[in-house]
Coordinates of C-alpha atoms in Angstrom, one line a residue:
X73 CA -67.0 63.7 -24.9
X74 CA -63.8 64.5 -22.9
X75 CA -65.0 63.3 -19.8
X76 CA -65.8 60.1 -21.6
X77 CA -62.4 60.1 -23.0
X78 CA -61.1 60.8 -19.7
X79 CA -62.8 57.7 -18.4
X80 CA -61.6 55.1 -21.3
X81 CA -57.8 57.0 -20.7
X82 CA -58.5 55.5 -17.3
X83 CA -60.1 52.2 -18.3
X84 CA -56.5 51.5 -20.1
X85 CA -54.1 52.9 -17.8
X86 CA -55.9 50.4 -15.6
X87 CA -56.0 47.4 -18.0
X88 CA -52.0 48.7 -18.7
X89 CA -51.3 47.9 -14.8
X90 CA -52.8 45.0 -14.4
X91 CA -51.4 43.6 -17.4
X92 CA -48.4 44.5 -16.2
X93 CA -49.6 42.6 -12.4
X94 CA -49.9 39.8 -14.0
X95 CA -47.1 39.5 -16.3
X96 CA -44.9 40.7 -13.0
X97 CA -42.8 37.4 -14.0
X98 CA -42.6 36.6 -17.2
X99 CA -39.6 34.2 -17.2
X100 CA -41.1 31.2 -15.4
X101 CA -38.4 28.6 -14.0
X102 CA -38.7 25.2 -12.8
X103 CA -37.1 24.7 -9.3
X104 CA -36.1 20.8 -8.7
X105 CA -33.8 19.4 -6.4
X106 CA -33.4 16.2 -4.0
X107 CA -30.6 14.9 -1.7
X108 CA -30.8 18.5 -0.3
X109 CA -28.7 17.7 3.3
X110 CA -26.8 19.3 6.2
X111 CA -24.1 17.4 7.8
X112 CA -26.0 14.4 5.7
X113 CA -29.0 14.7 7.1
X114 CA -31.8 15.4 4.9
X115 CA -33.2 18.8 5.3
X116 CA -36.8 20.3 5.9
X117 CA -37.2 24.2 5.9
X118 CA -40.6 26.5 5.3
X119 CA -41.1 29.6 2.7
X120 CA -40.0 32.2 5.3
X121 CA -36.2 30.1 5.6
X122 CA -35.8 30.3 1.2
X123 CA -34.7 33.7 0.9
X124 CA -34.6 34.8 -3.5
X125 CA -32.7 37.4 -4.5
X126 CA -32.1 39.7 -8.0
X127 CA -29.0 41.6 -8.0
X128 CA -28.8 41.7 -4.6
X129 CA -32.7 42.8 -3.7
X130 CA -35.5 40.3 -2.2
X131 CA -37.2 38.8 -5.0
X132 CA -40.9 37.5 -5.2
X133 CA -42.2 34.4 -6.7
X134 CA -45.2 34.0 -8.5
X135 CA -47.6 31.1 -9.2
X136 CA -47.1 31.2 -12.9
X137 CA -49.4 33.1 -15.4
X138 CA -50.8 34.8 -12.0
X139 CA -49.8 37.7 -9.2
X140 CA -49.9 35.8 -6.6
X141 CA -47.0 35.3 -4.4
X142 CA -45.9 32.1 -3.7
X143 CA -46.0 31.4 0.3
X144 CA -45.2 27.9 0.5
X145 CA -42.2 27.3 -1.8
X146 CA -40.5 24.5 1.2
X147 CA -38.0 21.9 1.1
X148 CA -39.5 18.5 2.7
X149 CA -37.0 15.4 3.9
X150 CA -34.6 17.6 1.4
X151 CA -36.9 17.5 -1.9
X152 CA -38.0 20.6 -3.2
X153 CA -41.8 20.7 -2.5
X154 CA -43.2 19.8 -5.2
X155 CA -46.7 20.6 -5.3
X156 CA -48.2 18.0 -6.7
X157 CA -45.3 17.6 -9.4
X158 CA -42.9 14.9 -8.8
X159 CA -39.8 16.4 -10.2
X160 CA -40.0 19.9 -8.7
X161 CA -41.8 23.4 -8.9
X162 CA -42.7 25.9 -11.2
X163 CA -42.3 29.8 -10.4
X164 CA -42.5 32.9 -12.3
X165 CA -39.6 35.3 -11.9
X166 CA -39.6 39.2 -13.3
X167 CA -36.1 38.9 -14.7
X168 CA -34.1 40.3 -17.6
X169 CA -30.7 39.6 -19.3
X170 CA -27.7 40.5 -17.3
X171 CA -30.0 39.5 -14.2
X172 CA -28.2 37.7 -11.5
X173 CA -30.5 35.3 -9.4
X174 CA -29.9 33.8 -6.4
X175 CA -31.5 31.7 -4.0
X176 CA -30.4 31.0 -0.1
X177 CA -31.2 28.2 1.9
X178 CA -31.5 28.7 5.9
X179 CA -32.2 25.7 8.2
X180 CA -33.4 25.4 10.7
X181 CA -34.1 29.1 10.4
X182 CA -32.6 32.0 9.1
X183 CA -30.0 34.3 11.0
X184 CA -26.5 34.2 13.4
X185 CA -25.2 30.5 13.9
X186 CA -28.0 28.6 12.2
X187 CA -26.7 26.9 8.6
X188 CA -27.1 28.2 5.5
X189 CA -26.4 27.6 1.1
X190 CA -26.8 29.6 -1.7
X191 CA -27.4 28.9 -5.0
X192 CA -27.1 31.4 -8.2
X193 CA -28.0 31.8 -11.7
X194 CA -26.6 34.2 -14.2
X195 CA -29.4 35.5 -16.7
X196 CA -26.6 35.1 -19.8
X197 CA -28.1 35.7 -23.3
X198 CA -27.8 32.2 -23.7
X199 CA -30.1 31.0 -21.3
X200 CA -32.4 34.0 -21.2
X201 CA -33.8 32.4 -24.8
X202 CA -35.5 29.7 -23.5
X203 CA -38.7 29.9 -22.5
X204 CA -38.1 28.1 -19.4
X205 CA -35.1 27.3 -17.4
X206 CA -34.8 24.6 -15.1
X207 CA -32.6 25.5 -11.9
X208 CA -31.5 22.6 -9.9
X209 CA -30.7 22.4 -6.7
X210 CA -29.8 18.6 -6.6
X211 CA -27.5 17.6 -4.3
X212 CA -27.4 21.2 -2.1
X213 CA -25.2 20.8 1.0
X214 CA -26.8 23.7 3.5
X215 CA -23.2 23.7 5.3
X216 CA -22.2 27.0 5.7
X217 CA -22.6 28.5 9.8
X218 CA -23.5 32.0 9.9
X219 CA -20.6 32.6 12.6
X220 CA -17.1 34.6 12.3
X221 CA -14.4 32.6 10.4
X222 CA -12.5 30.0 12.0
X223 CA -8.8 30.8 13.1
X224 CA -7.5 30.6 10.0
X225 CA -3.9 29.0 8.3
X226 CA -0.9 30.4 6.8
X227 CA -0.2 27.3 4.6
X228 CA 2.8 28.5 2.2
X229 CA 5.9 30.4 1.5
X230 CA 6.9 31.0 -1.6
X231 CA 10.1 33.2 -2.3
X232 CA 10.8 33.9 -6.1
X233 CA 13.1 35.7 -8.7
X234 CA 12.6 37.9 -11.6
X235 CA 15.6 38.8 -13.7
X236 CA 16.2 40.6 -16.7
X237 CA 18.0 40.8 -19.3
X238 CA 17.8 44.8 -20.2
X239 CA 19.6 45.9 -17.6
X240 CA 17.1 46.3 -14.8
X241 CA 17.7 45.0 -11.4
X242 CA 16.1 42.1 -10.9
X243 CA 12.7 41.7 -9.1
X244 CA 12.4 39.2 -6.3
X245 CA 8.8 38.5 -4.0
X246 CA 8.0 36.3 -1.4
X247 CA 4.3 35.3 -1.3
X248 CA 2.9 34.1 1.9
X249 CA -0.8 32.4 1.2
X250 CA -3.8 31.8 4.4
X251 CA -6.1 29.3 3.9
X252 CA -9.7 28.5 5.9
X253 CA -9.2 27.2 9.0
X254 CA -10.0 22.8 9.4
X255 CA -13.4 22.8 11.5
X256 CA -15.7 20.3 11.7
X257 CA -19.2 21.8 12.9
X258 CA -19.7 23.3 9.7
X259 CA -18.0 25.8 6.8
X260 CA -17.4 29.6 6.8
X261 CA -17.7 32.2 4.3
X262 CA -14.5 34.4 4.3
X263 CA -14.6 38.0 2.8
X264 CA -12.4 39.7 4.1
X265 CA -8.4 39.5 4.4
X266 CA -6.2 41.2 6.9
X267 CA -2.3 41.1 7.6
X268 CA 0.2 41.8 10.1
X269 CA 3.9 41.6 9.6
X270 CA 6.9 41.9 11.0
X271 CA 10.8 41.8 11.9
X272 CA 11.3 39.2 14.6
X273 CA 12.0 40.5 18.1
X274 CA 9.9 44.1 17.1
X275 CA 7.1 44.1 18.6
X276 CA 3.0 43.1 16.6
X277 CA 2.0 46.1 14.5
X278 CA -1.4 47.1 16.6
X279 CA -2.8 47.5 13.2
X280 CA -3.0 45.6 9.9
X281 CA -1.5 46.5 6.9
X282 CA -4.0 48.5 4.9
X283 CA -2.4 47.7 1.5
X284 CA -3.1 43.6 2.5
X285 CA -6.4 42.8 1.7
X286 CA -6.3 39.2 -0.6
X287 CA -5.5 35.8 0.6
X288 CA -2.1 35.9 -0.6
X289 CA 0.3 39.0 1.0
X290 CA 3.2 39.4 -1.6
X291 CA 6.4 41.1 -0.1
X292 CA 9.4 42.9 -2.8
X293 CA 12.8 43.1 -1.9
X294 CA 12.4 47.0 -1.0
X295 CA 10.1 45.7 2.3
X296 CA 12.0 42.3 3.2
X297 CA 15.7 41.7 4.1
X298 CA 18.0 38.3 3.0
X299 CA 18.9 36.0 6.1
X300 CA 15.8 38.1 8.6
X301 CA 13.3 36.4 9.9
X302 CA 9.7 38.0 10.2
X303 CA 6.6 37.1 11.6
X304 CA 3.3 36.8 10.0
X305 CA -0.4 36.9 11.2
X306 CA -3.6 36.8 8.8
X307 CA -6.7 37.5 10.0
X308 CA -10.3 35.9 8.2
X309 CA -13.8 38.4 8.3
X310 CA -17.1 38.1 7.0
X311 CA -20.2 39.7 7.3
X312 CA -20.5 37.8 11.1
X313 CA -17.9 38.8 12.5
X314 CA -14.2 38.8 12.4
X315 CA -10.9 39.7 11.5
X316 CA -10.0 36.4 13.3
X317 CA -6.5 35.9 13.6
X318 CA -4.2 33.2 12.7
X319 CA -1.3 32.2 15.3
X320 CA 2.0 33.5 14.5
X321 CA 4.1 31.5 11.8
X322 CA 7.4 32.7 11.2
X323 CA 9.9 32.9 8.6
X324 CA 13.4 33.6 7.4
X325 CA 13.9 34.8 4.5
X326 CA 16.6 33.1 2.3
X327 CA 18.0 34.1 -0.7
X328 CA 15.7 33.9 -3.9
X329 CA 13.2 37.4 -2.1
X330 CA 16.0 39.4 -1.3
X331 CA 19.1 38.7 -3.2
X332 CA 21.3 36.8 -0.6
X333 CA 22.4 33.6 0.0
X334 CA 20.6 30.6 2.0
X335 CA 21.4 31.1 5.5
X336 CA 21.1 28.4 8.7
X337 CA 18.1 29.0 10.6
X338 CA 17.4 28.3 14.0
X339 CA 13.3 26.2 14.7
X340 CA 12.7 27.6 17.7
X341 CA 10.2 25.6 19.0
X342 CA 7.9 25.9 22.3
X343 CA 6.6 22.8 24.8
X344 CA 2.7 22.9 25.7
X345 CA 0.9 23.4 28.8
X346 CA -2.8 22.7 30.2
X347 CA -5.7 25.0 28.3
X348 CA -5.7 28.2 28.9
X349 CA -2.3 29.0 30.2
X350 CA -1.3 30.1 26.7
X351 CA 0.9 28.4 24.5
X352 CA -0.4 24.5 23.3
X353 CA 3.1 23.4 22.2
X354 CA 1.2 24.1 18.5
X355 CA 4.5 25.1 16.2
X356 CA 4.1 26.8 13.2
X357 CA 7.3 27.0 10.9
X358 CA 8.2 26.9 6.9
X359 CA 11.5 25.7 5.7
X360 CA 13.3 29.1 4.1
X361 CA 15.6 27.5 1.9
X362 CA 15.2 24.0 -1.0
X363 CA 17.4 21.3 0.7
X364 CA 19.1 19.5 1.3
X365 CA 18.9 20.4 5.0
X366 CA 20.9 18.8 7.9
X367 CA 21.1 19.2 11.8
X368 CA 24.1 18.8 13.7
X369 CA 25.4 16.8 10.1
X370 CA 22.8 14.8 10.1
X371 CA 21.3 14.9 6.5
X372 CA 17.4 15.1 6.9
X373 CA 15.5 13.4 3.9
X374 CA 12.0 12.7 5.3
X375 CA 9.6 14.3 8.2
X376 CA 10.8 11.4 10.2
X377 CA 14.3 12.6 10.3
X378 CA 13.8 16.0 10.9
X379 CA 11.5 14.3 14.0
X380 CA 14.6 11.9 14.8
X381 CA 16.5 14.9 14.8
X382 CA 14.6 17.1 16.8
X383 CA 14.4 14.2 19.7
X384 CA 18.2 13.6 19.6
X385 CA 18.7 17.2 20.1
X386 CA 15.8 17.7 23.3
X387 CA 17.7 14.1 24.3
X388 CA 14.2 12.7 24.6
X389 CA 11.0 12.1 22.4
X390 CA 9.1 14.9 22.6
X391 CA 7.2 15.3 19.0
X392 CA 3.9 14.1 19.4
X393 CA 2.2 14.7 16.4
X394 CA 3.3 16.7 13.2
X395 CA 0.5 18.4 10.4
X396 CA 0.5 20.5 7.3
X397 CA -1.9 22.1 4.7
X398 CA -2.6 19.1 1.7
X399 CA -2.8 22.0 -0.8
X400 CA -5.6 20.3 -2.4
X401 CA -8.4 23.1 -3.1
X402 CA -10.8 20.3 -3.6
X403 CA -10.4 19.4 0.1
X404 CA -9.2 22.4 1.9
X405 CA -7.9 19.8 4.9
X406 CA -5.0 20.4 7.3
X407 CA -3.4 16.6 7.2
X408 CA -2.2 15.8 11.3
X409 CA -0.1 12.6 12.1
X410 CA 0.5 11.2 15.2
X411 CA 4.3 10.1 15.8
X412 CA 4.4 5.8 16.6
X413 CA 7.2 5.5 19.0
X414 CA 8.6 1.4 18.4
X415 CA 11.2 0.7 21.2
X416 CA 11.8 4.1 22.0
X417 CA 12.4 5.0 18.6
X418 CA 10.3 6.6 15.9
X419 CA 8.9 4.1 13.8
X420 CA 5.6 5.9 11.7
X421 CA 3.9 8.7 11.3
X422 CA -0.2 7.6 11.7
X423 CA -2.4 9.7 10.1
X424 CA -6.2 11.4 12.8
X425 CA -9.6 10.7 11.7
X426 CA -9.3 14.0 9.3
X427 CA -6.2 13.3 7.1
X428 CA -7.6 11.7 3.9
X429 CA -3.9 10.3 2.8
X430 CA -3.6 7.1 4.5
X431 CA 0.1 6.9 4.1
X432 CA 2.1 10.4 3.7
X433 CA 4.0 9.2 0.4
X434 CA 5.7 11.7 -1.5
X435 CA 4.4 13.9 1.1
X436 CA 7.0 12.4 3.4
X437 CA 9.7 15.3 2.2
X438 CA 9.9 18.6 3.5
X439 CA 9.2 21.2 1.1
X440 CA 10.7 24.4 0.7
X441 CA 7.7 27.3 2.0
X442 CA 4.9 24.7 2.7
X443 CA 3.7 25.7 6.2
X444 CA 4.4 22.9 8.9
X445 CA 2.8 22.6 12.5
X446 CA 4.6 20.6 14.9
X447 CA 3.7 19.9 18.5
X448 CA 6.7 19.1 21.4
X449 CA 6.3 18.2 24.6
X450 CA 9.7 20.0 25.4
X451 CA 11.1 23.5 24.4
X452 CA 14.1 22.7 22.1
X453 CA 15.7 25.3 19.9
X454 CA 16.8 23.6 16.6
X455 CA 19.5 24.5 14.1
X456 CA 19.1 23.4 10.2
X457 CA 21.5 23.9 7.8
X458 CA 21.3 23.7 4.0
X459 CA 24.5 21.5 3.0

């Protein structure tokens, strides 16, 4: 009798685990998606380029109500095979509520420098009711390059001040915010932050500053002085590579961060020479102080005037071309105009093939903080007053 018992205790652990097998996925999802595209060009990638993921660790498909793995979930001429459905594919996923799954997309194959999208689903309460979900990949650009971050952008200033009214000193911060840097040849993740600072004419910190590690670096008046100008670097990491590091923008600080008053500053600004001799004639500066600002008395309402004015100083033209960051998140474009010279004088400001305004418009004004780049043919140094 007990060895028969023994046997049947077998017979159901048995039954137990393949129940279990075969209920590995419970949940089952419908896949769909079309228009899936990199650089608009429909994409076709195997089984062993989908990579799915729960809470971080490889995850297994499953031909619903089965245990067998699903080897040929593809993407062809960027439709989710279907499998003989014409909307998309069915798969059975072991999941529970609070799950996080995720899905990423590789083409033309999966590692360093080939392109790559991912695409996520939180197992919420809400959804986990159903009794299937549909996830849908429609529309998937594959657009991220496994590569380092670009060289990234400081793109604004911001000085601010705090006061109050209980007696405490007041509190005043200047934020300095990086941005992705403009490339064409495809996107890049950023996860990691890094930040050097420092007093003009001192020399680069060797290391970053290990309490920097956002997009944003927020300086108090206890680490900044009024009418100083510093120097800032960011640097952009991910898991390719990286800290890539921004060119140096620079920065005096007026009086809103640090309790003084606005002070003249001096745009120091340096001609190019031929690649790789060093410096491009690339400019990076931010104006310190809210206007109005003037040079040698000369009253400077629009981009063009402060370009008038930088010419009349040099005694030639020498401004090129003139960008800044379009602080549109949406976009996440670097806007770059090149100067129209009309009788040797200028006349517009035309925008390249990447700057989406066609006209600058109210973008025509300097702004107090936004981060300008400017490109001379001729080193000039430039004093701008606020009166």
């Amino acid at each position: 009798m007990k060895h028969k018992l023994k046997i049947t205790g077998l017979v159901i652990i048995g039954l137990i685990m393949v129940q279990l097998a075969a209920n590995a996925g419970d949940k089952t999802f419908f896949i769909k998606g079309s228009s899936i595209t990199r650089n608009q060009q429909l994409v076709t990638t195997t089984n062993n380029n989908i990579k799915f993921y729960k809470n971080g660790l490889d995850l297994i498909l499953f031909t619903p109500g089965t245990t067998n793995p699903i080897a040929d979930f593809a993407i062809n001429n960027g439709k989710v095979f279907d499998n003989g459905s014409s909307a998309g594919r069915n798969v059975q996923i072991n999941t529970n509520i609070n799950d996080n799954i995720s899905a990423t997309v590789w083409t033309p194959a999966e590692g360093k420098g080939n392109y790559y999208r991912s695409s996520g689903l939180s197992m919420n309460a809400a959804n986990y009711s159903d009794s299937s979900l549909t996830w849908s990949w429609e529309g998937l650009k594959v657009d991220y390059k496994a590569e380092a971050p670009d060289v990234p952008m400081i793109s604004q200033f911001e000085e601010s001040t705090i006061s109050y009214t209980n007696g405490n000193p007041s509190k005043s911060t200047l934020k300095v915010a990086s941005v992705a840097g403009d490339i064409t040849d495809g996107l890049r993740e950023v996860s990691g932050y890094a930040w050097k600072w420092w007093k003009d004419g001192e020399q680069e910190p060797a290391t970053a500053d290990p309490k920097a590690l956002t997009s944003t670096l927020v300086l108090d008046s206890t680490q900044i002085t009024s009418g100083l100008t510093y120097n800032f670097k960011v640097g952009h990491s991910n898991q390719w590579g990286g800290p890539t590091w921004s060119k140096i923008y620079s920065y005096k600080v007026a009086g809103s961060a640090a309790g003084g008053a606005s002070q003249p500053f001096t745009l120091k600004l340096q001609s190019g020479v031929p690649v790789g001799q060093g410096n491009l004639g690339i400019n990076c500066f931010a104006m310190p102080f809210a206007g109005p600002w003037t040079v040698d008395g000369t009253q400077i309402v629009t981009i063009i005037d402060l370009i008038k004015a930088i010419n009349k100083k040099a005694n030639e033209n020498i401004v090129s071309s003139f960008g800044f960051w379009n602080e549109k998140p949406s976009e996440q474009k670097e806007n770059g105009y090149a100067v129209e010279y009309v009788d040797n004088t200028v006349n517009n400001l035309t925008p390249d093939t990447y700057t989406k305004f066609g006209s600058l418009g109210a973008l025509a004004v300097p702004v107090q903080g936004r981060g300008y780049q400017i490109f001379v043919s001729k080193s000039v140094d430039v004093l701008i007053e606020n009166k």
